[in-house]
mmCIF file of C-alpha atoms and ligand atoms in Angstrom:
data_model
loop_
_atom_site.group_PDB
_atom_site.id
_atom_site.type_symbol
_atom_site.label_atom_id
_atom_site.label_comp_id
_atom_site.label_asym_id
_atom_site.label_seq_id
_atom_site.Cartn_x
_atom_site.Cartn_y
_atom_site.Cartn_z
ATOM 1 C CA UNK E 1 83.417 106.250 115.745
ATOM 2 C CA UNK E 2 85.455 106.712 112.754
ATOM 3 C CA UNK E 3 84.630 104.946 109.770
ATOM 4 C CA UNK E 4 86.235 103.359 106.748
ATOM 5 C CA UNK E 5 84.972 105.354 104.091
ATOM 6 C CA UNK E 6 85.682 108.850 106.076
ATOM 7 C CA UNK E 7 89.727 108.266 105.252
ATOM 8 C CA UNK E 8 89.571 109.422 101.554
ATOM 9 C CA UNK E 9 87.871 112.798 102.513
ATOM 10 C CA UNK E 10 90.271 113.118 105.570
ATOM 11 C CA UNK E 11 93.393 112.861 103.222
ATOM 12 C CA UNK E 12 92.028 114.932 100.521
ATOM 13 C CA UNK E 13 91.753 117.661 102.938
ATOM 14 C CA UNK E 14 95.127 116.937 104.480
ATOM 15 C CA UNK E 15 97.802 119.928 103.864
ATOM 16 C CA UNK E 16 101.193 118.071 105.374
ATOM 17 C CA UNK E 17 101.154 114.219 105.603
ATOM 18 C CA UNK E 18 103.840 112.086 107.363
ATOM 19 C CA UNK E 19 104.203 108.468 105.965
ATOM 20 C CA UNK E 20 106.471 106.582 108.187
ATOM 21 C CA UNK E 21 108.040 103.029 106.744
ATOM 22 C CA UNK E 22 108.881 100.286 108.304
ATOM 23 C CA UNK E 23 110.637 96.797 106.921
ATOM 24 C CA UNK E 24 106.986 95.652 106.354
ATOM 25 C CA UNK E 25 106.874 97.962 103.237
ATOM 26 C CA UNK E 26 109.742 96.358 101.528
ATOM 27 C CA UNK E 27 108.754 92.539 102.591
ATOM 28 C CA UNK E 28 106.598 92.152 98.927
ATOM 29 C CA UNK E 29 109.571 93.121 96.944
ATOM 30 C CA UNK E 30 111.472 90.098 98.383
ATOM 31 C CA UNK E 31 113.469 92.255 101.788
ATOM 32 C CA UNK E 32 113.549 90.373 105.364
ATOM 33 C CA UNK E 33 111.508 91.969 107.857
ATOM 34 C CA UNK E 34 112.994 91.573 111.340
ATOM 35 C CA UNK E 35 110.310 90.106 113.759
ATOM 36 C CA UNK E 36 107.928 88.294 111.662
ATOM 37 C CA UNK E 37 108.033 84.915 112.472
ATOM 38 C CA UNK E 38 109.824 82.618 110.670
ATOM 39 C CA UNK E 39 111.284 84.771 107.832
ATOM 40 C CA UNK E 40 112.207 87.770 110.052
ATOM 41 C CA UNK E 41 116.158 88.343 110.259
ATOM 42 C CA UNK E 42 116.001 88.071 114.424
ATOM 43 C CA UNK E 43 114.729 85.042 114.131
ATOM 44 C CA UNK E 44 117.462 83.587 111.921
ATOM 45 C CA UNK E 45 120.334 85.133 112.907
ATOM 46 C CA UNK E 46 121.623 86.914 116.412
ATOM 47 C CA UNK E 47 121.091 90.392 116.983
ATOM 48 C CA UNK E 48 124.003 90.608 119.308
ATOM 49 C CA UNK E 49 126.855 88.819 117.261
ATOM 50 C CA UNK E 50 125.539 91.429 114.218
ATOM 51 C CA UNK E 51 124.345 94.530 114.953
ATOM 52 C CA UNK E 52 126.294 95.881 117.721
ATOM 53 C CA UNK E 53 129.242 98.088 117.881
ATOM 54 C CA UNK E 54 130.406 95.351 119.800
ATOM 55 C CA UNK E 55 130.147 93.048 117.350
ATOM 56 C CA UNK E 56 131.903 94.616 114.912
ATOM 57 C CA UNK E 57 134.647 94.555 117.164
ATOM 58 C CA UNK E 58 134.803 91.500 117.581
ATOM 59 C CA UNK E 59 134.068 89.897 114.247
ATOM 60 C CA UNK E 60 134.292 92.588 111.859
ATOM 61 C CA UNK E 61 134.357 90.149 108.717
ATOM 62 C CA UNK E 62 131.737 88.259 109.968
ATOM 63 C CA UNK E 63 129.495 91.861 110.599
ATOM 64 C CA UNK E 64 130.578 93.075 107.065
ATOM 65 C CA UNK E 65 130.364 89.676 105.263
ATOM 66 C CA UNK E 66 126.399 89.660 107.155
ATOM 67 C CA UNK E 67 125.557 93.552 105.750
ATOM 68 C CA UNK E 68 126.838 92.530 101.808
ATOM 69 C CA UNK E 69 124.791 90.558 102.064
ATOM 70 C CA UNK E 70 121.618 92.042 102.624
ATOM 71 C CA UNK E 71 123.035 94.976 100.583
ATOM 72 C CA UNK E 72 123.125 92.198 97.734
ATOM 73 C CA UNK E 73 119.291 91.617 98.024
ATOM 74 C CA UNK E 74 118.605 94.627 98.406
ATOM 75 C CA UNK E 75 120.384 95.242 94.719
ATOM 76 C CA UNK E 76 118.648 92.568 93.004
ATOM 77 C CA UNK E 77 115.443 93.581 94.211
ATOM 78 C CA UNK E 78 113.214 96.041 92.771
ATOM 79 C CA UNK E 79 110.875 99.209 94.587
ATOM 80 C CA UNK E 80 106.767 97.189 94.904
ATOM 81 C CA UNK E 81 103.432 99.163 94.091
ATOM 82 C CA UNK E 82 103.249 100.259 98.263
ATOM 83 C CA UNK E 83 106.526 101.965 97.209
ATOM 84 C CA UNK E 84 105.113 103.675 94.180
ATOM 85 C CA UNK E 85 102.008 104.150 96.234
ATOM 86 C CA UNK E 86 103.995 106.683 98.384
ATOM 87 C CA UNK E 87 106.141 107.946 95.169
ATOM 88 C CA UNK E 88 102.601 108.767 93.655
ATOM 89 C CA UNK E 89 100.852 110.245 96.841
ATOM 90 C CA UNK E 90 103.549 112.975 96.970
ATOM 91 C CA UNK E 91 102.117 114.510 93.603
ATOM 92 C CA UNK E 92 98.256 114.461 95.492
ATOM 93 C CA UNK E 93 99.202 117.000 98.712
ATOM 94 C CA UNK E 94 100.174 120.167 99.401
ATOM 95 C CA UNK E 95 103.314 118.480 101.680
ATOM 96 C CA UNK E 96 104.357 115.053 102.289
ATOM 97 C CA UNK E 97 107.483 113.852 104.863
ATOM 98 C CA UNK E 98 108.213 110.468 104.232
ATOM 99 C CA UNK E 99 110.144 109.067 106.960
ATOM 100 C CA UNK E 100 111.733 105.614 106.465
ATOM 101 C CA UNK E 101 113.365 102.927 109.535
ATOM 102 C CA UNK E 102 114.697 101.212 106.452
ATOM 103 C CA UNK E 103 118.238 101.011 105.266
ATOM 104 C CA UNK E 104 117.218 100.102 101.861
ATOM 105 C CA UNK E 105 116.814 102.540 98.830
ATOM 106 C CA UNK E 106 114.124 101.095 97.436
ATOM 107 C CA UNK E 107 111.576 104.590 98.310
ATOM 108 C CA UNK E 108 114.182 106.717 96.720
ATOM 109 C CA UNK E 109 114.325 103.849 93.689
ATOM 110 C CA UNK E 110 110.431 103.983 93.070
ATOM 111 C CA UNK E 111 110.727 107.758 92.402
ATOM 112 C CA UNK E 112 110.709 109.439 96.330
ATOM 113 C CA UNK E 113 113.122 112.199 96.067
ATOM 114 C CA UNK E 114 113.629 112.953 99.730
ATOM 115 C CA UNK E 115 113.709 110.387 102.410
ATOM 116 C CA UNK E 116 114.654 110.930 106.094
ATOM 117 C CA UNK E 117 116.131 107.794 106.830
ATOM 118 C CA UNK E 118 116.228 107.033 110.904
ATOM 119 C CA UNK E 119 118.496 103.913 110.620
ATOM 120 C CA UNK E 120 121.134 104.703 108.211
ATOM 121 C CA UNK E 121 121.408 103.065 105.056
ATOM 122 C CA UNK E 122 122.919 100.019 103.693
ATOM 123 C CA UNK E 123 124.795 102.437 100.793
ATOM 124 C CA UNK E 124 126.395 104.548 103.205
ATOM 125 C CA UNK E 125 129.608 103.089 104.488
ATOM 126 C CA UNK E 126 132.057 105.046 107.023
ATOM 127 C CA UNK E 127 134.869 104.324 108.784
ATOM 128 C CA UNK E 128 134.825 102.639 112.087
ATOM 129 C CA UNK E 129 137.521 104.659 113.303
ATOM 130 C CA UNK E 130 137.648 108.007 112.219
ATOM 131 C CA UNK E 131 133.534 107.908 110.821
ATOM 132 C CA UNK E 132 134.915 109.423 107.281
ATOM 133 C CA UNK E 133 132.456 108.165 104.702
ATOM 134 C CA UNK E 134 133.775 105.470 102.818
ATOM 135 C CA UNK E 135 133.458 103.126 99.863
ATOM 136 C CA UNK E 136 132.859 99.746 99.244
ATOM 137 C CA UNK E 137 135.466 96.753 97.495
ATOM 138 C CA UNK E 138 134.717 96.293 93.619
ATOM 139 C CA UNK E 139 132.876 93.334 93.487
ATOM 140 C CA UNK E 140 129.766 91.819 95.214
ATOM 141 C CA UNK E 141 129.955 88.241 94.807
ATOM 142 C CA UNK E 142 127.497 85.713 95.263
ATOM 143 C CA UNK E 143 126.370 85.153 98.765
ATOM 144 C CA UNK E 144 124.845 82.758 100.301
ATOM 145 C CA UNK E 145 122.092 82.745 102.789
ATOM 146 C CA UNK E 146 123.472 84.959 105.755
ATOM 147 C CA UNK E 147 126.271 85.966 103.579
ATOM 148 C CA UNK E 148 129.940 84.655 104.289
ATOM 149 C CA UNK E 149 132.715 86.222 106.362
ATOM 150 C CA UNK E 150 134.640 89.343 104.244
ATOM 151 C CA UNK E 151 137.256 91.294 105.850
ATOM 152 C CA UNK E 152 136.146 94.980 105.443
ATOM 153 C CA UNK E 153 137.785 97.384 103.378
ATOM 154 C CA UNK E 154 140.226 99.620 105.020
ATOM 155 C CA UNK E 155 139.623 103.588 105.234
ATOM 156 C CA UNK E 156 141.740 105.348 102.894
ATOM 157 C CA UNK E 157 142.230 108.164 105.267
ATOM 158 C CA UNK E 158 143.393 106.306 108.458
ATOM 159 C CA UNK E 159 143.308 102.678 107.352
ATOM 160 C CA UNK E 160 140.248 101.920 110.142
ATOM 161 C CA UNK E 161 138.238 99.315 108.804
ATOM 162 C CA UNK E 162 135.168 100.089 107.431
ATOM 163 C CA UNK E 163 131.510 99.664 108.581
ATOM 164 C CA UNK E 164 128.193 99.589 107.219
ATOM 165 C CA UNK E 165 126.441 103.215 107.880
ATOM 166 C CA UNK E 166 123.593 101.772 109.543
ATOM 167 C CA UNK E 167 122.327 102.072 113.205
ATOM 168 C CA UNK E 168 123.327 99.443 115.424
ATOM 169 C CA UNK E 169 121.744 98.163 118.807
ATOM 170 C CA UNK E 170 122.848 100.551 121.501
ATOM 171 C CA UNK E 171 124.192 103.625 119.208
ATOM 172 C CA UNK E 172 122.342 106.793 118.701
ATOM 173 C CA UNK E 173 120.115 107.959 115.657
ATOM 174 C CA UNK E 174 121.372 110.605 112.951
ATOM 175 C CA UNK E 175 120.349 113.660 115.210
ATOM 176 C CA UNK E 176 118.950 115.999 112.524
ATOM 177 C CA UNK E 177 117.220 113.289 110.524
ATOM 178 C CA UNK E 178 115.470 112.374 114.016
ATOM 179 C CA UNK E 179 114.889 116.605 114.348
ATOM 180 C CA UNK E 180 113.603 116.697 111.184
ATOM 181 C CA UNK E 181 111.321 113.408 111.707
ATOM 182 C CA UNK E 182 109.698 114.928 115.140
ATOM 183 C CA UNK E 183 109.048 118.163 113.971
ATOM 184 C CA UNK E 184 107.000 116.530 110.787
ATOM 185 C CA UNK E 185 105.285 114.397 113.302
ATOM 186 C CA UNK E 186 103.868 117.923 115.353
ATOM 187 C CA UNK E 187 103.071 119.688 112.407
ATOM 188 C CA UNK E 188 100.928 117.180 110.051
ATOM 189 C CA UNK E 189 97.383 116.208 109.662
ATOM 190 C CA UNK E 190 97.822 113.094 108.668
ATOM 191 C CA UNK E 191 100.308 110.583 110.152
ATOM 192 C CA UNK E 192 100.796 106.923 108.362
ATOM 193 C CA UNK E 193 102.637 104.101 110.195
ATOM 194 C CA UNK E 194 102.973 101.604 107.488
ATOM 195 C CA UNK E 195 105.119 98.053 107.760
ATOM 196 C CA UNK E 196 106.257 98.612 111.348
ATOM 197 C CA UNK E 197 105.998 96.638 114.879
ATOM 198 C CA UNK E 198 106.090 100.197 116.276
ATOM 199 C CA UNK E 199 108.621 98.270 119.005
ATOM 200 C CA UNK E 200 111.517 100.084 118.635
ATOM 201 C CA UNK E 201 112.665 104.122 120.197
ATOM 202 C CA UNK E 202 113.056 106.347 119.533
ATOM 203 C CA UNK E 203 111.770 105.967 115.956
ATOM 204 C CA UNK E 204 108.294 104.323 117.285
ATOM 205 C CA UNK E 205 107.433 107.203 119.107
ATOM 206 C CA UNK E 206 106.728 109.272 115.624
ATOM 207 C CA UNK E 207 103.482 107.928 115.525
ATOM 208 C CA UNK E 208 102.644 108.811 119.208
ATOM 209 C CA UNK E 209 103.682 112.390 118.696
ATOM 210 C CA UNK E 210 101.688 113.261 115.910
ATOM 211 C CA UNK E 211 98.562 111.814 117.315
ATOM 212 C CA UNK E 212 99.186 113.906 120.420
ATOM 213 C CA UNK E 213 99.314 116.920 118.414
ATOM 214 C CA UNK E 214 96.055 116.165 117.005
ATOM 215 C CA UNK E 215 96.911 114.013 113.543
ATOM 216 C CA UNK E 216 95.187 111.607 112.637
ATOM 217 C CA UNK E 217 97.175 107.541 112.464
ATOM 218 C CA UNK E 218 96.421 105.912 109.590
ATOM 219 C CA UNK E 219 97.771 101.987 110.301
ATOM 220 C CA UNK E 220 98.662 99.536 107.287
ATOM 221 C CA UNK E 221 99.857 96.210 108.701
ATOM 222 C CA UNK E 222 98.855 92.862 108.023
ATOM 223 C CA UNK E 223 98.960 92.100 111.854
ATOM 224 C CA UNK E 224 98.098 93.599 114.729
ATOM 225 C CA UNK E 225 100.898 96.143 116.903
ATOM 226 C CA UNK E 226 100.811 98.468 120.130
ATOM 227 C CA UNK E 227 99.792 101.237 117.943
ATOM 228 C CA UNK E 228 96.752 99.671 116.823
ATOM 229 C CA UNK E 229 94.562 100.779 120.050
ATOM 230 C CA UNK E 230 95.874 104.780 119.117
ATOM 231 C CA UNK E 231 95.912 104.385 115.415
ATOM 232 C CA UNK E 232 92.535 106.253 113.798
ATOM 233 C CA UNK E 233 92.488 103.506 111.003
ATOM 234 C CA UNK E 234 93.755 100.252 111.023
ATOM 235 C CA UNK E 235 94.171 99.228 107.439
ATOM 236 C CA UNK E 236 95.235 95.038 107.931
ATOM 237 C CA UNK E 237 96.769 94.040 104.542
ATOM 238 C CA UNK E 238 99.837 94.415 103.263
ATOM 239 C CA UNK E 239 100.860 97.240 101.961
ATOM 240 C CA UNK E 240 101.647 96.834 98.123
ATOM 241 C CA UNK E 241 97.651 96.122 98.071
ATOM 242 C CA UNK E 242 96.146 98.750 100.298
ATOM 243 C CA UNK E 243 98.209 101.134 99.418
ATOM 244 C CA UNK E 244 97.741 101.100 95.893
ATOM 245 C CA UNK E 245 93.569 100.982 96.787
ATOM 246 C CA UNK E 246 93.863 103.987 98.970
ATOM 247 C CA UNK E 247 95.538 105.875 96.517
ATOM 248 C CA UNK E 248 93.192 104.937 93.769
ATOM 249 C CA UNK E 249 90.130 105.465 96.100
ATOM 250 C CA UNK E 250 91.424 108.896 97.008
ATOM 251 C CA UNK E 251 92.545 110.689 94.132
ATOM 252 C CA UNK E 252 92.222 108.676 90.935
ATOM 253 C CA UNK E 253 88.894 107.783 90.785
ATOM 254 C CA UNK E 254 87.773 111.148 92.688
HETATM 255 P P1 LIG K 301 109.776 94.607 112.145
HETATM 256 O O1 LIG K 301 110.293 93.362 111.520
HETATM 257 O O2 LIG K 301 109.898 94.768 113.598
HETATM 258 O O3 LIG K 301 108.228 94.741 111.780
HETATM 259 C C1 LIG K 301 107.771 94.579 110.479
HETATM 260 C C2 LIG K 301 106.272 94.808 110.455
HETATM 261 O O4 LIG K 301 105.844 94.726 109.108
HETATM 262 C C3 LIG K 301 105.470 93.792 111.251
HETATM 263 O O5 LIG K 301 104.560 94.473 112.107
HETATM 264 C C4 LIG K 301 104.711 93.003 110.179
HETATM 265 O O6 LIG K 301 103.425 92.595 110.609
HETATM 266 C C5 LIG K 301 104.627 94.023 109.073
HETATM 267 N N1 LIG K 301 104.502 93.468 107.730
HETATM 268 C C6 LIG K 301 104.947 92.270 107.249
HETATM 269 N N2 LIG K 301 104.657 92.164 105.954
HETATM 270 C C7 LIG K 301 104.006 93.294 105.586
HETATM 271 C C8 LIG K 301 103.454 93.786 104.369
HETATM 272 N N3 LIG K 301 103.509 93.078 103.262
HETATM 273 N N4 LIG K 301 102.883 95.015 104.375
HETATM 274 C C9 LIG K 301 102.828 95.752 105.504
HETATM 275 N N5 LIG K 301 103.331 95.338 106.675
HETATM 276 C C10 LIG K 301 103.911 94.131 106.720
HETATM 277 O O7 LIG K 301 110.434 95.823 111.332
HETATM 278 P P2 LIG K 301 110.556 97.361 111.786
HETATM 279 O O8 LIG K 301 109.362 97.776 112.564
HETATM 280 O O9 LIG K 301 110.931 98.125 110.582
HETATM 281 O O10 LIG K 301 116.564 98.581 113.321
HETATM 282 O O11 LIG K 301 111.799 97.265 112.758
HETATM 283 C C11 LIG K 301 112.272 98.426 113.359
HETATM 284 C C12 LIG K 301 113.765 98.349 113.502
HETATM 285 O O12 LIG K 301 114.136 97.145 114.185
HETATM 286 C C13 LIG K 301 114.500 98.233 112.170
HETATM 287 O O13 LIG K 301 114.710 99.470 111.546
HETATM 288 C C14 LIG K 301 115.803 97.618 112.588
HETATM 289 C C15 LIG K 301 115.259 96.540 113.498
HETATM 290 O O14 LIG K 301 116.166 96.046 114.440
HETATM 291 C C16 LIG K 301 117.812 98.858 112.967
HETATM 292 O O15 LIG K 301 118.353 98.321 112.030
HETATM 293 C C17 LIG K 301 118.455 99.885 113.831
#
């Protein structure tokens, strides 16, 4: 059986580590997860009337109005020590691949240089119509919970409207971001799934790769998941705490 107190020797001795986010890692710096009870975005608002091509069809100022919205928290929110955690554990190994589902910046704002991000991003808008990237209207104004309905800006190039740059229900992922993410997964030592429900593919098979090519699964999640039974350590806590610890444990006071 693998103990505890084995992990800090395991990732001292690790020469490529994978860390692999999940909305879980931003929920202590004030960011919605999506399933948690309660507080999770599906369980406030419909999946289907706002994050499907679909949708956007259909109600593209109530889509766009929804995404300013979260891009306004997002702005007024600020990177948490499981962030800097990561920022810091870059400096420790030989090679770390952080891999993100999020479509916030708050990695790259707590000092992370070079994120893979699976889901888009929340910064990134592109036209609907002819996918040129695009920018966003002047102002942000105050929203209120859920945002309100804002007609989109119109592309420049064709006059399509715009849409957020993030991965909706039923489209594919960036291809070479989701290259780039498998191929980390086969080669590392030391996989971490931190802040995820490990529910949704293609992304939640990351984990499942690397252990199959012999890394180890390092788990930080306050609640249980369906990688629990595969992951080597299950660290239950969130992760501005245990990260932080783990880092400390490791490296500092080594
Ligand atoms: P979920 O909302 O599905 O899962 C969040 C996970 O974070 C849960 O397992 C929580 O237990 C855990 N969690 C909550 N607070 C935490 C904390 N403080 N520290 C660590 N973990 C904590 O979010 P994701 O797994 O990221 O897709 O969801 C995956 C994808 O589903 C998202 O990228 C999004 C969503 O629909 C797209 O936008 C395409």
């Amino acid at each position: 059986m693998t103990v505890l107190s084995d992990l800090p020797e395991l990732l001292r001795s690790a020469r490529h580590i994978v860390v692999f986010t999940g909305a879980g890692v931003s929920a202590e710096s004030g960011i919605s997860t999506f399933r948690d009870d309660l507080t999770g975005l599906w369980s406030r608002f419909d999946v289907t009337d706002l994050a499907t091509p679909d949708a956007f069809r259909r109600d593209p100022d109530l889509v766009w109005g929804w995404y300013e919205w979260r891009r306004m928290n997002v702005l007024r929110a600020s990177p948490n020590a499981g962030h800097a955690a990561i920022a810091a554990m870059k400096r420790y190994v030989p090679k770390l691949t952080l891999i993100t589902q999020n479509v916030d910046d708050l990695h790259e704002r707590a000092g992370s240089g070079s994120v893979i991000h699976l889901h888009g991003s929340l910064f990134a808008p592109r036209c609907f119509a002819c996918a040129r990237p695009a920018g966003f209207a002047d102002e942000l104004p105050d929203e209120p919970e859920g945002g309100r309905r804002m007609a989109p800006p119109e592309c420049s190039h064709c006059g399509g409207h715009v849409r957020p740059g993030v991965v909706w229900f039923g489209e594919t992922l960036p291809q070479a971001a989701l290259k780039a993410a498998f191929k980390a997964a086969e080669s590392c030592q030391v996989l971490f799934s931190i802040g995820t429900s490990s529910l949704v593919n293609p992304a939640a098979e990351i984990p499942r790769v690397a252990a199959q090519a012999g890394a180890a699964v390092v788990q930080i999640n306050p609640n249980p998941t369906p990688l629990d039974g595969l992951a080597r350590f299950n660290l239950r806590g969130p992760s501005a705490q245990e990260l932080p610890r783990l880092i400390e444990n490791t490296w500092q006071k080594h």
